[in-house]
Tab-separated table of C-alpha atoms and ligand atoms in Angstrom:
chain	number	residue	atom	x	y	z
A	1	UNK	CA	83.374	-16.355	-0.819
A	2	UNK	CA	83.192	-15.584	-4.746
A	3	UNK	CA	80.383	-16.702	-6.670
A	4	UNK	CA	81.081	-19.742	-9.041
A	5	UNK	CA	79.528	-20.146	-12.532
A	6	UNK	CA	77.022	-22.622	-12.839
A	7	UNK	CA	75.916	-24.470	-15.574
A	8	UNK	CA	72.329	-26.741	-16.338
A	9	UNK	CA	71.896	-29.580	-18.569
A	10	UNK	CA	68.451	-30.474	-18.855
A	11	UNK	CA	65.804	-29.311	-16.430
A	12	UNK	CA	64.061	-27.175	-19.048
A	13	UNK	CA	60.888	-25.404	-19.053
A	14	UNK	CA	58.045	-27.547	-17.498
A	15	UNK	CA	60.005	-30.409	-16.164
A	16	UNK	CA	59.790	-31.304	-12.612
A	17	UNK	CA	63.407	-30.656	-11.131
A	18	UNK	CA	64.660	-28.071	-12.879
A	19	UNK	CA	63.193	-25.246	-10.846
A	20	UNK	CA	64.336	-26.611	-7.591
A	21	UNK	CA	67.611	-26.597	-8.959
A	22	UNK	CA	67.384	-23.339	-10.139
A	23	UNK	CA	65.586	-22.188	-7.043
A	24	UNK	CA	68.130	-23.809	-4.070
A	25	UNK	CA	71.331	-22.852	-6.277
A	26	UNK	CA	70.608	-19.249	-5.931
A	27	UNK	CA	69.416	-19.053	-2.198
A	28	UNK	CA	72.963	-18.403	-0.582
A	29	UNK	CA	74.348	-16.109	-3.588
A	30	UNK	CA	76.996	-19.180	-4.435
A	31	UNK	CA	76.127	-19.594	-7.740
A	32	UNK	CA	75.636	-17.279	-11.160
A	33	UNK	CA	73.732	-19.390	-13.477
A	34	UNK	CA	75.987	-18.494	-16.709
A	35	UNK	CA	75.350	-21.486	-19.321
A	36	UNK	CA	72.757	-24.391	-19.997
A	37	UNK	CA	71.632	-26.993	-22.317
A	38	UNK	CA	68.402	-26.643	-21.145
A	39	UNK	CA	66.074	-28.827	-23.484
A	40	UNK	CA	65.831	-32.041	-25.158
A	41	UNK	CA	64.519	-29.434	-28.208
A	42	UNK	CA	67.624	-27.156	-28.483
A	43	UNK	CA	65.176	-24.176	-29.921
A	44	UNK	CA	63.161	-24.361	-27.182
A	45	UNK	CA	66.171	-24.844	-24.885
A	46	UNK	CA	67.833	-21.673	-25.763
A	47	UNK	CA	65.091	-19.831	-25.913
A	48	UNK	CA	64.087	-20.799	-21.906
A	49	UNK	CA	67.871	-20.162	-21.282
A	50	UNK	CA	67.499	-16.750	-22.432
A	51	UNK	CA	64.267	-15.885	-21.168
A	52	UNK	CA	65.744	-16.884	-17.267
A	53	UNK	CA	68.939	-14.647	-17.694
A	54	UNK	CA	71.487	-16.926	-19.733
A	55	UNK	CA	73.396	-14.806	-21.558
A	56	UNK	CA	72.751	-15.619	-25.629
A	57	UNK	CA	75.835	-16.454	-26.602
A	58	UNK	CA	75.830	-19.003	-23.779
A	59	UNK	CA	71.986	-20.354	-24.217
A	60	UNK	CA	73.284	-23.422	-25.803
A	61	UNK	CA	71.115	-25.925	-28.083
A	62	UNK	CA	72.806	-29.132	-26.429
A	63	UNK	CA	75.236	-30.373	-24.081
A	64	UNK	CA	77.870	-31.151	-26.616
A	65	UNK	CA	77.930	-27.334	-28.057
A	66	UNK	CA	78.267	-26.535	-24.335
A	67	UNK	CA	81.012	-28.382	-24.028
A	68	UNK	CA	83.063	-27.254	-26.831
A	69	UNK	CA	81.406	-23.388	-26.258
A	70	UNK	CA	82.611	-22.934	-22.665
A	71	UNK	CA	86.148	-25.059	-23.292
A	72	UNK	CA	88.839	-22.688	-22.860
A	73	UNK	CA	86.892	-19.671	-21.500
A	74	UNK	CA	88.275	-17.950	-18.539
A	75	UNK	CA	85.078	-17.835	-16.921
A	76	UNK	CA	84.000	-21.160	-17.805
A	77	UNK	CA	81.644	-22.918	-15.679
A	78	UNK	CA	82.597	-24.186	-12.897
A	79	UNK	CA	79.992	-26.491	-11.631
A	80	UNK	CA	77.064	-28.499	-14.202
A	81	UNK	CA	73.817	-30.004	-12.927
A	82	UNK	CA	73.086	-32.551	-15.227
A	83	UNK	CA	68.898	-32.920	-14.941
A	84	UNK	CA	68.414	-35.311	-17.686
A	85	UNK	CA	66.388	-38.505	-17.973
A	86	UNK	CA	68.397	-41.173	-16.500
A	87	UNK	CA	70.015	-43.170	-19.222
A	88	UNK	CA	71.881	-39.387	-20.783
A	89	UNK	CA	73.329	-38.916	-17.510
A	90	UNK	CA	76.565	-41.160	-17.802
A	91	UNK	CA	77.671	-39.919	-21.264
A	92	UNK	CA	76.768	-36.079	-19.984
A	93	UNK	CA	78.916	-36.634	-16.472
A	94	UNK	CA	81.505	-38.255	-17.764
A	95	UNK	CA	82.435	-35.544	-20.459
A	96	UNK	CA	82.077	-32.753	-18.300
A	97	UNK	CA	84.441	-34.520	-15.473
A	98	UNK	CA	86.915	-35.341	-18.047
A	99	UNK	CA	87.039	-31.725	-18.992
A	100	UNK	CA	88.004	-31.045	-15.166
A	101	UNK	CA	84.631	-29.367	-14.456
A	102	UNK	CA	83.049	-30.453	-11.212
A	103	UNK	CA	79.313	-32.207	-11.775
A	104	UNK	CA	76.475	-32.209	-9.699
A	105	UNK	CA	74.834	-35.400	-11.050
A	106	UNK	CA	70.757	-36.176	-10.612
A	107	UNK	CA	69.999	-39.624	-9.690
A	108	UNK	CA	70.295	-42.366	-10.447
A	109	UNK	CA	73.672	-41.263	-11.332
A	110	UNK	CA	73.901	-44.050	-14.237
A	111	UNK	CA	72.080	-46.919	-15.366
A	112	UNK	CA	75.114	-49.856	-15.251
A	113	UNK	CA	77.109	-50.532	-12.526
A	114	UNK	CA	79.846	-50.507	-15.013
A	115	UNK	CA	79.056	-47.075	-15.894
A	116	UNK	CA	79.030	-45.831	-12.231
A	117	UNK	CA	82.196	-47.308	-11.611
A	118	UNK	CA	83.959	-45.337	-14.481
A	119	UNK	CA	82.279	-41.970	-13.262
A	120	UNK	CA	83.704	-42.727	-9.608
A	121	UNK	CA	87.156	-43.433	-10.925
A	122	UNK	CA	86.908	-40.455	-13.979
A	123	UNK	CA	86.332	-38.258	-10.847
A	124	UNK	CA	89.008	-39.712	-8.965
A	125	UNK	CA	91.313	-39.452	-11.818
A	126	UNK	CA	90.405	-35.895	-12.892
A	127	UNK	CA	89.960	-34.358	-9.312
A	128	UNK	CA	86.811	-32.486	-10.392
A	129	UNK	CA	84.263	-33.605	-7.456
A	130	UNK	CA	80.903	-35.677	-8.734
A	131	UNK	CA	78.365	-35.305	-6.521
A	132	UNK	CA	74.727	-36.660	-6.867
A	133	UNK	CA	71.842	-35.433	-5.723
A	134	UNK	CA	69.983	-37.214	-3.039
A	135	UNK	CA	68.739	-33.328	-1.765
A	136	UNK	CA	66.939	-34.935	0.991
A	137	UNK	CA	70.384	-35.593	2.948
A	138	UNK	CA	70.415	-31.953	3.161
A	139	UNK	CA	67.838	-31.617	5.735
A	140	UNK	CA	69.025	-30.265	8.878
A	141	UNK	CA	67.277	-32.732	10.818
A	142	UNK	CA	68.763	-35.666	8.933
A	143	UNK	CA	71.915	-34.662	9.142
A	144	UNK	CA	71.237	-34.172	13.137
A	145	UNK	CA	69.730	-37.961	13.112
A	146	UNK	CA	73.053	-38.658	11.487
A	147	UNK	CA	75.210	-37.181	14.203
A	148	UNK	CA	72.979	-38.635	16.859
A	149	UNK	CA	73.996	-41.868	15.957
A	150	UNK	CA	77.531	-40.636	15.225
A	151	UNK	CA	77.374	-39.412	18.728
A	152	UNK	CA	76.364	-43.192	20.091
A	153	UNK	CA	72.962	-41.778	21.293
A	154	UNK	CA	71.608	-44.288	20.014
A	155	UNK	CA	73.751	-46.751	21.036
A	156	UNK	CA	74.183	-49.705	18.541
A	157	UNK	CA	71.944	-49.689	15.444
A	158	UNK	CA	69.439	-52.257	15.547
A	159	UNK	CA	67.042	-51.537	12.536
A	160	UNK	CA	66.111	-48.963	10.080
A	161	UNK	CA	62.845	-48.641	8.432
A	162	UNK	CA	62.361	-46.228	5.449
A	163	UNK	CA	60.197	-45.891	2.799
A	164	UNK	CA	59.423	-43.621	-0.327
A	165	UNK	CA	56.091	-44.642	-1.154
A	166	UNK	CA	53.573	-42.333	-3.242
A	167	UNK	CA	50.791	-42.551	-5.317
A	168	UNK	CA	50.943	-40.360	-8.510
A	169	UNK	CA	51.546	-43.101	-11.061
A	170	UNK	CA	48.582	-45.260	-9.879
A	171	UNK	CA	45.853	-44.472	-12.554
A	172	UNK	CA	46.184	-46.953	-15.267
A	173	UNK	CA	44.122	-44.817	-17.590
A	174	UNK	CA	47.189	-42.429	-17.640
A	175	UNK	CA	50.131	-44.860	-17.880
A	176	UNK	CA	50.937	-43.444	-20.989
A	177	UNK	CA	51.108	-40.156	-20.039
A	178	UNK	CA	54.537	-39.298	-21.634
A	179	UNK	CA	56.016	-37.377	-18.623
A	180	UNK	CA	55.555	-40.667	-16.352
A	181	UNK	CA	56.107	-43.390	-19.050
A	182	UNK	CA	59.883	-42.814	-19.272
A	183	UNK	CA	60.602	-43.917	-15.709
A	184	UNK	CA	59.154	-47.691	-16.429
A	185	UNK	CA	60.745	-48.049	-20.150
A	186	UNK	CA	64.133	-49.535	-19.694
A	187	UNK	CA	65.155	-47.654	-22.699
A	188	UNK	CA	65.443	-44.680	-20.904
A	189	UNK	CA	65.050	-45.571	-17.215
A	190	UNK	CA	67.473	-48.423	-17.137
A	191	UNK	CA	67.012	-51.688	-15.481
A	192	UNK	CA	64.361	-50.514	-12.771
A	193	UNK	CA	61.545	-48.449	-12.148
A	194	UNK	CA	60.376	-47.170	-8.919
A	195	UNK	CA	63.472	-48.542	-6.639
A	196	UNK	CA	65.717	-46.751	-9.151
A	197	UNK	CA	63.538	-43.891	-9.081
A	198	UNK	CA	63.147	-43.686	-5.478
A	199	UNK	CA	63.777	-46.582	-3.565
A	200	UNK	CA	67.575	-45.206	-3.852
A	201	UNK	CA	66.478	-42.213	-2.181
A	202	UNK	CA	65.617	-44.043	0.499
A	203	UNK	CA	68.340	-46.410	0.619
A	204	UNK	CA	70.801	-43.277	0.211
A	205	UNK	CA	69.205	-41.972	3.094
A	206	UNK	CA	69.423	-45.048	5.669
A	207	UNK	CA	73.402	-45.034	4.275
A	208	UNK	CA	74.053	-41.752	5.193
A	209	UNK	CA	71.770	-41.838	9.204
A	210	UNK	CA	73.584	-44.665	10.134
A	211	UNK	CA	76.733	-44.841	8.339
A	212	UNK	CA	76.722	-47.887	7.253
A	213	UNK	CA	76.518	-49.249	3.576
A	214	UNK	CA	74.670	-51.997	1.774
A	215	UNK	CA	76.638	-55.230	1.866
A	216	UNK	CA	73.619	-57.415	0.316
A	217	UNK	CA	70.061	-57.314	-0.214
A	218	UNK	CA	66.701	-59.393	-1.008
A	219	UNK	CA	64.121	-57.734	-3.570
A	220	UNK	CA	60.475	-58.582	-4.535
A	221	UNK	CA	59.247	-56.573	-7.207
A	222	UNK	CA	55.845	-55.725	-8.553
A	223	UNK	CA	54.508	-54.128	-11.614
A	224	UNK	CA	51.408	-53.245	-10.486
A	225	UNK	CA	49.997	-51.505	-13.634
A	226	UNK	CA	50.990	-54.240	-16.244
A	227	UNK	CA	51.645	-52.734	-19.051
A	228	UNK	CA	55.170	-51.678	-17.145
A	229	UNK	CA	58.023	-52.936	-18.217
A	230	UNK	CA	59.602	-51.830	-14.922
A	231	UNK	CA	58.263	-52.183	-11.483
A	232	UNK	CA	56.179	-49.425	-9.800
A	233	UNK	CA	56.428	-50.884	-6.252
A	234	UNK	CA	59.144	-52.898	-3.845
A	235	UNK	CA	59.915	-54.168	-0.846
A	236	UNK	CA	63.617	-54.553	-0.203
A	237	UNK	CA	65.556	-56.160	2.763
A	238	UNK	CA	68.805	-55.045	3.262
A	239	UNK	CA	71.951	-56.563	5.390
A	240	UNK	CA	74.147	-53.189	6.150
A	241	UNK	CA	78.030	-53.679	6.706
A	242	UNK	CA	78.244	-52.478	10.358
A	243	UNK	CA	75.116	-55.277	11.113
A	244	UNK	CA	72.018	-52.846	10.895
A	245	UNK	CA	69.129	-54.394	8.932
A	246	UNK	CA	67.104	-52.157	6.667
A	247	UNK	CA	63.671	-52.587	5.553
A	248	UNK	CA	62.684	-50.606	2.887
A	249	UNK	CA	59.506	-50.247	0.922
A	250	UNK	CA	59.368	-47.958	-2.239
A	251	UNK	CA	55.996	-47.465	-4.477
A	252	UNK	CA	54.036	-44.688	-6.882
A	253	UNK	CA	50.734	-46.602	-6.618
A	254	UNK	CA	50.541	-46.357	-3.002
A	255	UNK	CA	47.391	-44.129	-3.405
A	256	UNK	CA	46.685	-41.651	-0.601
A	257	UNK	CA	50.366	-41.424	-0.087
A	258	UNK	CA	51.960	-38.525	-1.015
A	259	UNK	CA	55.693	-37.743	-0.992
A	260	UNK	CA	56.319	-40.607	1.574
A	261	UNK	CA	59.773	-40.238	2.187
A	262	UNK	CA	60.095	-41.638	6.086
A	263	UNK	CA	62.700	-43.034	8.008
A	264	UNK	CA	62.916	-44.190	11.880
A	265	UNK	CA	65.985	-45.845	13.528
A	266	UNK	CA	65.951	-48.264	16.357
A	267	UNK	CA	69.002	-48.585	18.522
A	268	UNK	CA	69.829	-50.259	21.262
A	269	UNK	CA	69.306	-46.959	23.720
A	270	UNK	CA	66.446	-45.421	21.595
A	271	UNK	CA	64.552	-44.654	18.807
A	272	UNK	CA	64.037	-42.039	15.844
A	273	UNK	CA	61.175	-41.355	13.685
A	274	UNK	CA	61.195	-38.673	11.087
A	275	UNK	CA	59.234	-37.751	7.812
A	276	UNK	CA	59.982	-35.470	4.959
A	277	UNK	CA	56.392	-34.041	4.901
A	278	UNK	CA	57.151	-32.739	8.272
A	279	UNK	CA	60.848	-32.121	8.488
A	280	UNK	CA	61.111	-29.823	11.126
A	281	UNK	CA	60.079	-32.243	13.804
A	282	UNK	CA	62.757	-35.239	14.665
A	283	UNK	CA	60.697	-37.610	17.246
A	284	UNK	CA	63.040	-39.132	19.559
A	285	UNK	CA	62.572	-41.335	22.191
A	286	UNK	CA	65.109	-42.646	24.425
A	287	UNK	CA	65.099	-46.151	25.883
A	288	UNK	CA	62.198	-46.542	28.873
A	289	UNK	CA	62.196	-43.044	28.457
A	290	UNK	CA	59.242	-39.959	27.248
A	291	UNK	CA	59.353	-39.228	23.868
A	292	UNK	CA	60.467	-35.909	22.704
A	293	UNK	CA	60.047	-33.245	19.772
A	294	UNK	CA	63.535	-31.766	18.629
A	295	UNK	CA	62.409	-28.491	16.588
A	296	UNK	CA	64.664	-27.884	13.747
A	297	UNK	CA	66.706	-24.853	14.854
A	298	UNK	CA	66.874	-26.247	18.400
A	299	UNK	CA	69.220	-29.225	17.618
A	300	UNK	CA	72.300	-29.448	19.297
A	301	UNK	CA	74.907	-30.631	16.264
A	302	UNK	CA	77.328	-27.905	14.211
A	303	UNK	CA	75.941	-30.064	10.798
A	304	UNK	CA	72.213	-28.906	12.078
A	305	UNK	CA	72.845	-25.507	12.747
A	306	UNK	CA	74.993	-24.875	9.433
A	307	UNK	CA	71.962	-26.335	7.457
A	308	UNK	CA	69.324	-24.449	9.055
A	309	UNK	CA	68.755	-21.039	7.750
A	310	UNK	CA	65.867	-19.558	9.605
A	311	UNK	CA	64.340	-19.092	12.815
A	312	UNK	CA	62.917	-22.184	14.976
A	313	UNK	CA	59.190	-22.234	14.067
A	314	UNK	CA	58.893	-20.915	10.417
A	315	UNK	CA	58.800	-23.804	8.045
A	316	UNK	CA	62.320	-24.060	5.980
A	317	UNK	CA	61.791	-27.499	3.550
A	318	UNK	CA	63.151	-28.827	0.268
A	319	UNK	CA	64.587	-25.773	-1.314
A	320	UNK	CA	66.481	-25.197	1.431
A	321	UNK	CA	67.674	-28.827	1.847
A	322	UNK	CA	68.661	-28.845	-1.966
A	323	UNK	CA	70.257	-25.435	-1.141
A	324	UNK	CA	72.522	-26.977	1.725
A	325	UNK	CA	73.640	-29.548	-1.353
A	326	UNK	CA	74.807	-26.786	-3.083
A	327	UNK	CA	76.472	-24.854	-0.486
A	328	UNK	CA	78.195	-27.814	0.535
A	329	UNK	CA	79.767	-28.600	-3.080
A	330	UNK	CA	80.803	-24.517	-3.406
A	331	UNK	CA	82.794	-25.044	0.027
A	332	UNK	CA	84.411	-28.157	-1.437
A	333	UNK	CA	85.121	-26.376	-4.593
A	334	UNK	CA	86.888	-23.239	-2.845
A	335	UNK	CA	88.216	-25.662	-0.640
A	336	UNK	CA	90.125	-27.507	-3.462
A	337	UNK	CA	90.968	-24.208	-4.973
A	338	UNK	CA	92.594	-22.907	-1.718
A	339	UNK	CA	94.236	-25.805	-1.189
A	340	UNK	CA	92.616	-26.311	2.543
A	341	UNK	CA	90.707	-28.911	3.983
A	342	UNK	CA	86.651	-28.013	3.806
A	343	UNK	CA	84.507	-26.752	6.927
A	344	UNK	CA	83.643	-30.336	8.386
A	345	UNK	CA	80.259	-29.728	8.971
A	346	UNK	CA	79.869	-28.876	5.234
A	347	UNK	CA	81.134	-32.688	4.047
A	348	UNK	CA	77.957	-33.963	3.852
A	349	UNK	CA	76.977	-33.908	-0.091
A	350	UNK	CA	76.590	-37.429	-1.672
A	351	UNK	CA	79.356	-38.417	-3.563
A	352	UNK	CA	80.399	-40.468	-6.670
A	353	UNK	CA	80.662	-43.579	-4.523
A	354	UNK	CA	77.680	-42.720	-3.230
A	355	UNK	CA	75.879	-42.965	-7.022
A	356	UNK	CA	77.903	-45.893	-7.265
A	357	UNK	CA	76.881	-47.999	-4.289
A	358	UNK	CA	73.173	-47.184	-5.496
A	359	UNK	CA	73.683	-48.077	-8.707
A	360	UNK	CA	75.091	-51.676	-7.748
A	361	UNK	CA	72.120	-51.899	-5.340
A	362	UNK	CA	69.722	-51.167	-8.269
A	363	UNK	CA	71.595	-54.418	-10.007
A	364	UNK	CA	71.578	-56.278	-7.203
A	365	UNK	CA	67.825	-55.502	-6.239
A	366	UNK	CA	66.815	-56.471	-10.200
A	367	UNK	CA	68.760	-59.652	-9.544
A	368	UNK	CA	67.578	-60.998	-6.426
A	369	UNK	CA	63.949	-60.193	-7.800
A	370	UNK	CA	64.020	-61.937	-10.481
A	371	UNK	CA	65.305	-64.976	-8.517
A	372	UNK	CA	62.627	-65.102	-6.109
A	373	UNK	CA	64.461	-62.972	-3.591
A	374	UNK	CA	67.181	-64.199	-3.400
A	375	UNK	CA	69.789	-62.585	-1.293
A	376	UNK	CA	72.595	-60.791	-3.328
A	377	UNK	CA	75.921	-59.171	-2.840
A	378	UNK	CA	74.653	-55.387	-3.242
A	379	UNK	CA	78.216	-53.920	-3.168
A	380	UNK	CA	79.912	-52.507	-6.137
A	381	UNK	CA	82.964	-54.407	-7.284
A	382	UNK	CA	85.001	-51.585	-6.462
A	383	UNK	CA	83.853	-51.273	-2.981
A	384	UNK	CA	84.088	-55.014	-1.528
A	385	UNK	CA	85.823	-55.775	1.139
B	1	LIG	P1	61.414	-34.425	-16.854
B	1	LIG	O1	60.726	-35.262	-17.520
B	1	LIG	O2	59.768	-33.464	-15.775
B	1	LIG	O3	62.395	-33.381	-17.144
B	1	LIG	C1	63.410	-33.374	-17.840
B	1	LIG	C2	64.265	-32.741	-18.741
B	1	LIG	O4	65.498	-32.845	-19.700
B	1	LIG	C3	63.598	-31.741	-20.052
B	1	LIG	O5	63.304	-30.457	-19.734
B	1	LIG	C4	64.036	-32.452	-20.903
B	1	LIG	O6	63.596	-31.115	-22.270
B	1	LIG	C5	65.149	-32.506	-20.864
B	1	LIG	N1	66.278	-33.054	-21.295
B	1	LIG	C6	66.109	-34.500	-21.998
B	1	LIG	N2	67.345	-34.791	-22.383
B	1	LIG	C7	67.749	-34.270	-22.531
B	1	LIG	C8	69.341	-33.812	-23.402
B	1	LIG	N3	69.770	-34.529	-24.125
B	1	LIG	N4	70.186	-32.765	-23.429
B	1	LIG	C9	69.564	-31.268	-22.591
B	1	LIG	N5	67.860	-31.446	-22.033
B	1	LIG	C10	67.538	-32.884	-21.852
B	1	LIG	O7	62.019	-35.381	-15.968
B	1	LIG	P2	62.883	-34.776	-14.118
B	1	LIG	O8	61.075	-35.348	-13.559
B	1	LIG	O9	62.860	-33.332	-13.956
B	1	LIG	O10	63.885	-35.766	-14.108
B	1	LIG	C11	65.262	-35.379	-14.882
B	1	LIG	C12	66.491	-36.352	-13.665
B	1	LIG	O11	65.916	-35.700	-12.416
B	1	LIG	C13	65.794	-37.583	-13.612
B	1	LIG	O12	66.901	-38.260	-13.677
B	1	LIG	C14	65.157	-37.845	-11.912
B	1	LIG	O13	65.427	-39.266	-11.727
B	1	LIG	C15	65.906	-36.899	-11.556
B	1	LIG	N6	65.022	-36.155	-10.086
B	1	LIG	C16	65.257	-35.886	-8.921
B	1	LIG	C17	64.917	-35.702	-8.115
B	1	LIG	C18	65.020	-35.783	-6.688
B	1	LIG	O14	65.257	-35.613	-5.710
B	1	LIG	N7	67.076	-35.928	-6.431
B	1	LIG	C19	63.236	-35.649	-7.926
B	1	LIG	C20	62.756	-35.929	-9.531
B	1	LIG	C21	63.550	-35.908	-10.379
């Protein structure tokens, strides 16, 4: 496959997620980092862009200059990754989609349901792909879980228990650190703190694995550090549209918990268990049978096989998971250009519809928590049927 031209907005020097994108996008040689507006500080952004190999003429001071600069170039960027703070995602993603440039937007896709509806509609209208970086769905064994559920090996799914709980924001004395503060500031993070930051990863993973979407939910929010305007802990019960119940806990004050993204799926015929910190083993227990460990590289589904890069027994991890999102996107972009259907095993990148569902779930959780945990419709207006 010919290399695609790729650009980044945000993800500047010292940012958390920027380096993960650059390593993952480079991994398969499918993308060339050709342009970027990498930092809120234009001079720092231009300087850093050139230090990581972007040509001076395409090391932009801000994203509007990048949009203008790329417009009309024969080698303009094919895909742009948006890795800025949440409240800026909508304006940037919308502008690039309108230009017909494919977008991989960091989560949460937007901060309001109206914006998310607009992004989904804009992608539909312009024909540009808007993907959302639920990168943990790129793990081979997560894709295998989805395949096992879809093949009916668990029977009807009764319950899915998901957690995304870490303890990195638990120090009250460090709560005003600007790198952390914005996540609990409604002006920059939106309606929700921890649920929007991590809870939606867990909910998206539950949807990805079960093949069901949230219909209604009930939430209890806590701001364990009292100065925070937004919640740093949430317990959410979700009724999915296929009948599965999801129990979801997310926290940033769970001292002793590190990454803390775990999923368990319980069906009529067996149960699965997977944890992001030990991603190369999937635990499978058939009903009345023995517990088994499925090792990455030995999972019998084309989806897991495509997502696996190195031999069983050597650790892979998050960079490969995110690289799988990029590899799926490259396949989708090439397929659109060539007017063919994409490889079905590559059809797993999260889309604007997934991003929209998450924003609707965030709004529903905020409303439910404010109403003492009342059940609230969790579906976006355009996807209620
Ligand atoms: P960060 O605060 O570490 O870095 C943000 C970067 O964006 C900085 O380089 C900053 O200078 C730059 N920036 C801010 N405004 C900008 C603008 N208008 N134009 C250009 N650059 C701008 O933030 P972090 O943790 O990297 O998060 C960024 C986004 O990625 C957030 O939306 C967050 O929710 C998401 N994220 C996703 C993860 C995932 O697993 N998918 C993990 C971590 C973050």
